[in-house]
PDB file of C-alpha atoms in Angstrom:
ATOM      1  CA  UNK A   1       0.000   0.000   0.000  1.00  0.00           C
ATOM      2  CA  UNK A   2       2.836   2.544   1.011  1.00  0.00           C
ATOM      3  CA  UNK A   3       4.725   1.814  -2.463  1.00  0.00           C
ATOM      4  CA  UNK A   4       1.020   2.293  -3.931  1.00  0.00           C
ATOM      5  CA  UNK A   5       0.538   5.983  -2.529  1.00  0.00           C
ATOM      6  CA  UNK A   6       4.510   6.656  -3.477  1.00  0.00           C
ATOM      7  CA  UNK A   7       3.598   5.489  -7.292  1.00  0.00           C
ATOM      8  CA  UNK A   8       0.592   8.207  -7.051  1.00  0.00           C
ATOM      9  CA  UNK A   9       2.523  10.848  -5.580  1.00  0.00           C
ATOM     10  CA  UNK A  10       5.351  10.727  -8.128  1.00  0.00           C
ATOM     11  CA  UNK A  11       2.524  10.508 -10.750  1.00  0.00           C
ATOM     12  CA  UNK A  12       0.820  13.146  -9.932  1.00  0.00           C
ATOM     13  CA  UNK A  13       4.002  15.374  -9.708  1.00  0.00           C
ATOM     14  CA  UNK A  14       4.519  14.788 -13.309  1.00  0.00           C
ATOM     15  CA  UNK A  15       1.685  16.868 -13.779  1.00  0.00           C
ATOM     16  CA  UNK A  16       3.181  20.144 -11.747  1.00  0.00           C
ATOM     17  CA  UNK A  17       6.001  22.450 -13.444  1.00  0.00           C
ATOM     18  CA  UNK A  18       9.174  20.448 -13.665  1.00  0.00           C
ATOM     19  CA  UNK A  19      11.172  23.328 -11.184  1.00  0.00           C
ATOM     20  CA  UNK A  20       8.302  22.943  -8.496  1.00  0.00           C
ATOM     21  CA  UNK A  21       8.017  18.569  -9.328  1.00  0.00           C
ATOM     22  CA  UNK A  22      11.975  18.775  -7.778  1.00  0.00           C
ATOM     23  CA  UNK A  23      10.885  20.350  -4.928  1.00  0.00           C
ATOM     24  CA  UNK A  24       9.033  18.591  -1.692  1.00  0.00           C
ATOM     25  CA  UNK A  25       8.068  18.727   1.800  1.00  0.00           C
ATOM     26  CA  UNK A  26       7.229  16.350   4.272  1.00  0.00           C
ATOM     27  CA  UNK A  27       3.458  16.794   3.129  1.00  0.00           C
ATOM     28  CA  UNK A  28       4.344  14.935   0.315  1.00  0.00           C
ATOM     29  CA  UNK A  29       5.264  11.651   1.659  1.00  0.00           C
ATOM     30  CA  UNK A  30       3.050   8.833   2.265  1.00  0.00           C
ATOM     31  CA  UNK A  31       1.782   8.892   5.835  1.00  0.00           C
ATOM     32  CA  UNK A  32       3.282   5.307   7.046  1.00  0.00           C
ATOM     33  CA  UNK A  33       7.456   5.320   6.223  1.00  0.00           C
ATOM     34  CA  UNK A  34       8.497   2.388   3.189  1.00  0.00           C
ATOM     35  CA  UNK A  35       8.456  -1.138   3.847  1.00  0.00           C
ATOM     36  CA  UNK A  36      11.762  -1.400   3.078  1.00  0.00           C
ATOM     37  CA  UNK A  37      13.036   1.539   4.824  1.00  0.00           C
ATOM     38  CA  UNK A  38      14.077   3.716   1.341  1.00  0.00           C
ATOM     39  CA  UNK A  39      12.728   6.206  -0.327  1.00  0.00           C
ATOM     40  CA  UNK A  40      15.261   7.266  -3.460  1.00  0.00           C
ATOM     41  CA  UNK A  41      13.436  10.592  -4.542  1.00  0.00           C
ATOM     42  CA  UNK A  42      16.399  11.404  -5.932  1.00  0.00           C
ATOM     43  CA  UNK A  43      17.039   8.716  -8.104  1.00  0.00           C
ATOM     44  CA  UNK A  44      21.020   8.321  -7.646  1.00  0.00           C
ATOM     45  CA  UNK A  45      20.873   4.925  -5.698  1.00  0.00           C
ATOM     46  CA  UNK A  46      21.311   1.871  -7.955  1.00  0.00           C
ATOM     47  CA  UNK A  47      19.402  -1.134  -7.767  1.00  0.00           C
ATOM     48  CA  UNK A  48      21.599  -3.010  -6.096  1.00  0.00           C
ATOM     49  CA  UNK A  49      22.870  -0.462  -3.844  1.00  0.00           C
ATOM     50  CA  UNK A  50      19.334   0.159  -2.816  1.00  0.00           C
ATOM     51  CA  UNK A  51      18.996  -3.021  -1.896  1.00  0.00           C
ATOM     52  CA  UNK A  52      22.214  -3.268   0.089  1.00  0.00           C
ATOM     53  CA  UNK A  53      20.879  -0.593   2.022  1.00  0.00           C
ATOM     54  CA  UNK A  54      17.544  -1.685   2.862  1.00  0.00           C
ATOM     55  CA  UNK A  55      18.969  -4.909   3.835  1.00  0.00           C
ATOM     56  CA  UNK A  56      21.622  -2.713   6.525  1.00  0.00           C
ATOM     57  CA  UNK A  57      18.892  -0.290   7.842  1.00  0.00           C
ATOM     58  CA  UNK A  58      16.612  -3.614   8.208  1.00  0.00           C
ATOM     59  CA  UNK A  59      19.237  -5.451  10.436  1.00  0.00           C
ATOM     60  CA  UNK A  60      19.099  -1.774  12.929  1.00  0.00           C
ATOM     61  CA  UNK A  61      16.038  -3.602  13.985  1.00  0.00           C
ATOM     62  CA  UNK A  62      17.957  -6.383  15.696  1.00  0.00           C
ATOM     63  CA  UNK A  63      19.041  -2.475  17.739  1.00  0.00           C
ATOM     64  CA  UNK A  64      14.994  -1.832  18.797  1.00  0.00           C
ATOM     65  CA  UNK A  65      15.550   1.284  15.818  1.00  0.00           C
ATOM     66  CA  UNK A  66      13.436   1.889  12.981  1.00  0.00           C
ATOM     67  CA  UNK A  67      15.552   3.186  10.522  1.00  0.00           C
ATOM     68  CA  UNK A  68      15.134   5.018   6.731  1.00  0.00           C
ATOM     69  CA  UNK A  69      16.756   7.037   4.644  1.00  0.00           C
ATOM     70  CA  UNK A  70      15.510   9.136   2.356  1.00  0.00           C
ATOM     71  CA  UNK A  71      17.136  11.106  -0.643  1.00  0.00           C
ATOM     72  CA  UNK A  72      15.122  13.965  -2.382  1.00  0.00           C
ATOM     73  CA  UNK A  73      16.891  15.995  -4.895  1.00  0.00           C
ATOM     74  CA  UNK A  74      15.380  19.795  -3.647  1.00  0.00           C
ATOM     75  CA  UNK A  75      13.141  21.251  -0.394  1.00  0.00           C
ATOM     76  CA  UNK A  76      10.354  23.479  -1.028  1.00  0.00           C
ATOM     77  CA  UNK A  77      11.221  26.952  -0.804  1.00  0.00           C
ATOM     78  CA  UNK A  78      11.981  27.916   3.116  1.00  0.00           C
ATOM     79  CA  UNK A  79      12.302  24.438   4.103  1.00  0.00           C
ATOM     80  CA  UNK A  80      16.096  23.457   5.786  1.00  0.00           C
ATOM     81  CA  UNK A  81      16.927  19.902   5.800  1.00  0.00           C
ATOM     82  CA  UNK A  82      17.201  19.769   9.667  1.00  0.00           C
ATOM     83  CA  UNK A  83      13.331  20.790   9.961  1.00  0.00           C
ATOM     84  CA  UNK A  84      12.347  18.276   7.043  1.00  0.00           C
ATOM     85  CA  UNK A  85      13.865  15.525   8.812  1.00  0.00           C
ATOM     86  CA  UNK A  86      12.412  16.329  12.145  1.00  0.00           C
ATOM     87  CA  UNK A  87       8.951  17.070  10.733  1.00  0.00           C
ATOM     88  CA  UNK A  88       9.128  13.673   8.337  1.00  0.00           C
ATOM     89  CA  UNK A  89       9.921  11.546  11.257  1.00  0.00           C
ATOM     90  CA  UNK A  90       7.036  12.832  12.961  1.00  0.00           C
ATOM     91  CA  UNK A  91       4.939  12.171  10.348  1.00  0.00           C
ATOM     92  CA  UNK A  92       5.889   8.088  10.024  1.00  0.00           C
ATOM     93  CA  UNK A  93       6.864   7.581  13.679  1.00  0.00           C
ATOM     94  CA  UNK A  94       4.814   9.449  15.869  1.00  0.00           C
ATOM     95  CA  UNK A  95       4.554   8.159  19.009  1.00  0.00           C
ATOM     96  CA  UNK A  96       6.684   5.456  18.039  1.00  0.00           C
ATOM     97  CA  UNK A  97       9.692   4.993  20.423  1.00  0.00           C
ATOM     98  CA  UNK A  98      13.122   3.818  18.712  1.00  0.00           C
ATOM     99  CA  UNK A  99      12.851   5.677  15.060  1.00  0.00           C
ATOM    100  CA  UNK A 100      16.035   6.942  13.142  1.00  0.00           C
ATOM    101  CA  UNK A 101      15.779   9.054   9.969  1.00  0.00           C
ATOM    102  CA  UNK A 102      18.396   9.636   7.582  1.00  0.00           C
ATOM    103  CA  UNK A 103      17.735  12.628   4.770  1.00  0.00           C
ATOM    104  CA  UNK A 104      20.394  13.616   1.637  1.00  0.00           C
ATOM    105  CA  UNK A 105      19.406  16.345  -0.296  1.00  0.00           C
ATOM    106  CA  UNK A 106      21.474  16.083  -3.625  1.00  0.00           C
ATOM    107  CA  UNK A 107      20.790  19.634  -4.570  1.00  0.00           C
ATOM    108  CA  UNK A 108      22.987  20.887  -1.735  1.00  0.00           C
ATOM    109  CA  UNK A 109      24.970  17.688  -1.136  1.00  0.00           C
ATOM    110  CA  UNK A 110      24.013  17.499   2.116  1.00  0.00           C
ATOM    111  CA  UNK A 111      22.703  15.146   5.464  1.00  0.00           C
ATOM    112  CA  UNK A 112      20.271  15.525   8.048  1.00  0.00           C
ATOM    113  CA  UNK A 113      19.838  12.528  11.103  1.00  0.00           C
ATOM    114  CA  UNK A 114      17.327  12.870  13.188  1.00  0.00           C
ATOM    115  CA  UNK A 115      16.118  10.131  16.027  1.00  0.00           C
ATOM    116  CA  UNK A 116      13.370  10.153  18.546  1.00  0.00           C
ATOM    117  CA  UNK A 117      14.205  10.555  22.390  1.00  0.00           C
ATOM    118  CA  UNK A 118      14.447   6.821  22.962  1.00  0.00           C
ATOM    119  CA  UNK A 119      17.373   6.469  20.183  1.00  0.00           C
ATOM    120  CA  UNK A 120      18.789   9.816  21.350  1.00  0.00           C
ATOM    121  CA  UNK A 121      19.247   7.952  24.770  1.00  0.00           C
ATOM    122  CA  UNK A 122      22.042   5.721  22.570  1.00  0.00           C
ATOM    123  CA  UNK A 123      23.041   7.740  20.129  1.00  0.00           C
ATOM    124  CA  UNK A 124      23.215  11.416  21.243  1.00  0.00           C
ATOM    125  CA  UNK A 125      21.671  14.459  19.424  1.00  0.00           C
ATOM    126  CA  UNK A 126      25.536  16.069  18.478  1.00  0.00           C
ATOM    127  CA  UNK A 127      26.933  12.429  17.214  1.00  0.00           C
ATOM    128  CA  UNK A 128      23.926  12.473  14.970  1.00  0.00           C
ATOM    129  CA  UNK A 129      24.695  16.130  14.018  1.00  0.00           C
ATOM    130  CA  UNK A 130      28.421  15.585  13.163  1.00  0.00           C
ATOM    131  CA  UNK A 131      27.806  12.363  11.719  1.00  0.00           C
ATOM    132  CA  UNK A 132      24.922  13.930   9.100  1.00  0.00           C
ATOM    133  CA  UNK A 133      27.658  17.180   8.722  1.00  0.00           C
ATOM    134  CA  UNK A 134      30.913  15.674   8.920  1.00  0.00           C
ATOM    135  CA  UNK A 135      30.962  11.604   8.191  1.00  0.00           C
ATOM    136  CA  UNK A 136      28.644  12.026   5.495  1.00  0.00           C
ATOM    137  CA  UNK A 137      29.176  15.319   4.115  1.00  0.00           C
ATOM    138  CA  UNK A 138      33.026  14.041   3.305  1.00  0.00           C
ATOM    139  CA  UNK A 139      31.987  11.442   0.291  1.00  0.00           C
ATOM    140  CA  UNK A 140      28.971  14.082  -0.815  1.00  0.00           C
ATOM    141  CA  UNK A 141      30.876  16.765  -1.747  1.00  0.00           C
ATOM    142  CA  UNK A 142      33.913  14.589  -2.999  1.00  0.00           C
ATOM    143  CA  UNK A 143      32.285  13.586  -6.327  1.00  0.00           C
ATOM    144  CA  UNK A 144      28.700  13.060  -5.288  1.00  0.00           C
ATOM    145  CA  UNK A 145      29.039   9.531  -3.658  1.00  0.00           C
ATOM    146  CA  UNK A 146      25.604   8.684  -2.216  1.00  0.00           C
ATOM    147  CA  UNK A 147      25.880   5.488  -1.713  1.00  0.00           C
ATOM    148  CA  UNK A 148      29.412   5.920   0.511  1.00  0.00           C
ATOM    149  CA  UNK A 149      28.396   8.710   2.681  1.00  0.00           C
ATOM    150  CA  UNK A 150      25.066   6.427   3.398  1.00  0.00           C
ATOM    151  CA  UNK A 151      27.385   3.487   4.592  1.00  0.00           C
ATOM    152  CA  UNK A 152      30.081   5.658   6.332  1.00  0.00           C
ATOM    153  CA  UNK A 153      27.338   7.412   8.555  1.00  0.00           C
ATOM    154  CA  UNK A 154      25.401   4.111   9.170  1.00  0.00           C
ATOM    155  CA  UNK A 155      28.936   2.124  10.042  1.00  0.00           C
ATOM    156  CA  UNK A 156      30.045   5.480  12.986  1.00  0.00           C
ATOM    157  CA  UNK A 157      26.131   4.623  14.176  1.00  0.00           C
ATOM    158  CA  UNK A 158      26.518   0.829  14.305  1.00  0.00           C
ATOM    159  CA  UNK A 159      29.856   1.136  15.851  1.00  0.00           C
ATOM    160  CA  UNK A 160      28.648   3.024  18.796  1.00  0.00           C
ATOM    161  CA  UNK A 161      25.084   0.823  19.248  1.00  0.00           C
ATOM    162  CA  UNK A 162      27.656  -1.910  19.337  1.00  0.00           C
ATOM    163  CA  UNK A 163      29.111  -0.090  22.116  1.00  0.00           C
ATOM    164  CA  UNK A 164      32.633   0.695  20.803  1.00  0.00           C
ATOM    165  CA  UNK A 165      33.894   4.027  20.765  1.00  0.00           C
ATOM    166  CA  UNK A 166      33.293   6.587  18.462  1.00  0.00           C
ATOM    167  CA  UNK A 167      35.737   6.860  15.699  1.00  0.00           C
ATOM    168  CA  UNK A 168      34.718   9.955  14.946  1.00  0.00           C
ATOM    169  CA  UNK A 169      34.473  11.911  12.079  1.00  0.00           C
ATOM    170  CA  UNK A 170      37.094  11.642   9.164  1.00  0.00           C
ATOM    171  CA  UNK A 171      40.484  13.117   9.284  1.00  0.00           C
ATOM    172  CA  UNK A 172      40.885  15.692   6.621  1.00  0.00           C
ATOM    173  CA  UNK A 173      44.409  14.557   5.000  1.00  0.00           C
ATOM    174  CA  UNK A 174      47.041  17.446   4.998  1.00  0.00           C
ATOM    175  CA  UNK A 175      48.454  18.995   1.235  1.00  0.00           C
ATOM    176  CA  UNK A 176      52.198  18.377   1.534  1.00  0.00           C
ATOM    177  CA  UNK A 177      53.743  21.524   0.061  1.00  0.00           C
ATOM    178  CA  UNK A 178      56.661  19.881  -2.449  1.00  0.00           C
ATOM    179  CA  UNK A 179      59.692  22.049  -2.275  1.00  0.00           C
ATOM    180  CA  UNK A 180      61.840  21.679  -5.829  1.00  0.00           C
ATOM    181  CA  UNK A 181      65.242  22.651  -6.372  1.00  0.00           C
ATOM    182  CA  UNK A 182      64.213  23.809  -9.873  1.00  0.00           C
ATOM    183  CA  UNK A 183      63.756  27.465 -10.148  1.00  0.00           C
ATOM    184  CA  UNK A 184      61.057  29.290 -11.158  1.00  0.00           C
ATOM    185  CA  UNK A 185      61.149  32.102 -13.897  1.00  0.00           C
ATOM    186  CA  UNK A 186      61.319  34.855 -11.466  1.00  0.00           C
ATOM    187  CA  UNK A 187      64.352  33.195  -9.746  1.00  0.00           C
ATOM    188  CA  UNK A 188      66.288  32.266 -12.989  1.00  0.00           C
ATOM    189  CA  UNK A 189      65.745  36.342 -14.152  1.00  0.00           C
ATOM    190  CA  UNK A 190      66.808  37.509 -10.910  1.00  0.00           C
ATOM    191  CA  UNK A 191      70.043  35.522 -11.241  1.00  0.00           C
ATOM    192  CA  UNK A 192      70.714  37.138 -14.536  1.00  0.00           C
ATOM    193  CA  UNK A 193      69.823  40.344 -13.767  1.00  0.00           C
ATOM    194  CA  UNK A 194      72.618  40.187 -10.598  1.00  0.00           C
ATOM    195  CA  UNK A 195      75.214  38.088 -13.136  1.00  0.00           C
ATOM    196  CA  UNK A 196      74.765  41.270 -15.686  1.00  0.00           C
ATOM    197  CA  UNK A 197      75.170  43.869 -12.624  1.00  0.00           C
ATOM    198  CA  UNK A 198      78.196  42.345 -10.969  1.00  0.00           C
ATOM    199  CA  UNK A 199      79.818  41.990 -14.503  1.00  0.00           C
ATOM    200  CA  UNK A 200      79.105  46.074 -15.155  1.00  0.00           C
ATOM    201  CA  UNK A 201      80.546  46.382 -11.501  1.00  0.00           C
ATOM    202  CA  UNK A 202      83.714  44.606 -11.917  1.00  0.00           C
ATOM    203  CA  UNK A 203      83.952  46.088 -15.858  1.00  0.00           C
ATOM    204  CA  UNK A 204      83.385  49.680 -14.430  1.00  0.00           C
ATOM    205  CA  UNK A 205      86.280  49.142 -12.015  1.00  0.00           C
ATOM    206  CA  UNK A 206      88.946  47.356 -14.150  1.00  0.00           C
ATOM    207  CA  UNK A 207      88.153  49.390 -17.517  1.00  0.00           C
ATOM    208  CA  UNK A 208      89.397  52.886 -16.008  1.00  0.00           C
ATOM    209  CA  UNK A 209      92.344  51.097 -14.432  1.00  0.00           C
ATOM    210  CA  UNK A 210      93.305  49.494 -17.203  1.00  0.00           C
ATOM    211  CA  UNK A 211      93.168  52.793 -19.164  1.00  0.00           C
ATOM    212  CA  UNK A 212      94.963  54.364 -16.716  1.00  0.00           C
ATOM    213  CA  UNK A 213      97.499  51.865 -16.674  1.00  0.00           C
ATOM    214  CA  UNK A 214      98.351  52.110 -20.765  1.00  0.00           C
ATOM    215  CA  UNK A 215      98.572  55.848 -20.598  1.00  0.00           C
ATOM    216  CA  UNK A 216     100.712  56.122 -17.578  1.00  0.00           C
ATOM    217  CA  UNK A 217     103.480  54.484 -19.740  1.00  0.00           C
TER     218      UNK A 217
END
């Protein structure tokens, strides 16, 4: 039934301008989340990878969570992602206790988590934040990876509900600055400009001695 009212409300957004058919709010969803815990709005997941990752947010059940994800390609005008996602997860889980929410907007490249209290017990409010800004935003804005920043966010989340530590967010690696022996242009025509100076130098001083030296005789 939920994949029924998704059909329709893709249909019927055929039928709107194409700039406004890009755009949603939660509104627009279906009022009970997918059966199998994706929604590509987006369209950039594969097949395969969208089953992969139905198959890893199903297993978060073995957790007590009730986890989607959810890829849209543009929010309606005055919408942030942050508010979508919290407003969205209302709509399919309220008053449901143990409900996780993952949202990438591909217009912006960019994450939103969001979890009810109960999940927030486990996995606090700022490691969702950092996860959604930092884990996921990495692979996002490095060539439009989807399907990475999905599985880097959901393997930080799984590591701490598995009670490890958090690893954190990536490390940012560090441009090494190559120093080369070869000079530049502006060295090598310095050097020439101080070869031709010193040679008028020592030419100014040896010419009038020289002269000097022929006509003393």
């Amino acid at each position: 039934m939920t994949r029924v009212l998704l059909a329709l409300v893709l249909s019927l957004a055929l039928l709107v301008p194409a700039g406004s058919a890009l755009a949603v709010a939660p509104q627009d969803f279906p009022a009970q989340a997918p059966e199998n815990h994706l929604v590509d709005g987006a369209d950039v997941l594969s097949r395969a990878t969208n089953g992969e990752l139905s198959k890893r947010l199903e297993r978060l059940e073995q957790d007590h969570i009730n986890a989607n994800l959810v890829t849209l390609r543009r929010l309606d005008y005055g919408v942030d992602l942050d508010g979508f996602a919290s407003d969205l997860l209302k709509r399919w889980h309220a008053g449901d206790d143990g409900s996780l929410l993952l949202v990438v907007e591909t217009a912006t490249n960019s994450a939103a988590i969001k979890a009810d209290a109960g999940v927030q017990q486990r996995l606090p409010e700022s490691l969702l934040e950092s996860t959604a800004e930092e884990t996921m935003a990495l692979p996002l804005r490095d060539g439009d990876r989807y399907r990475q920043a999905v599985v880097d966010g959901l393997i930080r989340l799984e590591t701490v509900l598995a009670g490890g530590e958090d690893p954190g967010p990536p490390l940012l690696a560090e441009t090494q600055v190559v120093v080369s022996n070869v000079p530049t242009k502006e060295e090598t025509a310095e050097s020439k400009a101080w070869v031709w100076i010193t040679v008028l130098m020592v030419l100014g001083t040896l010419v009038p001695m020289a002269t000097w030296w022929v006509f003393s005789r």
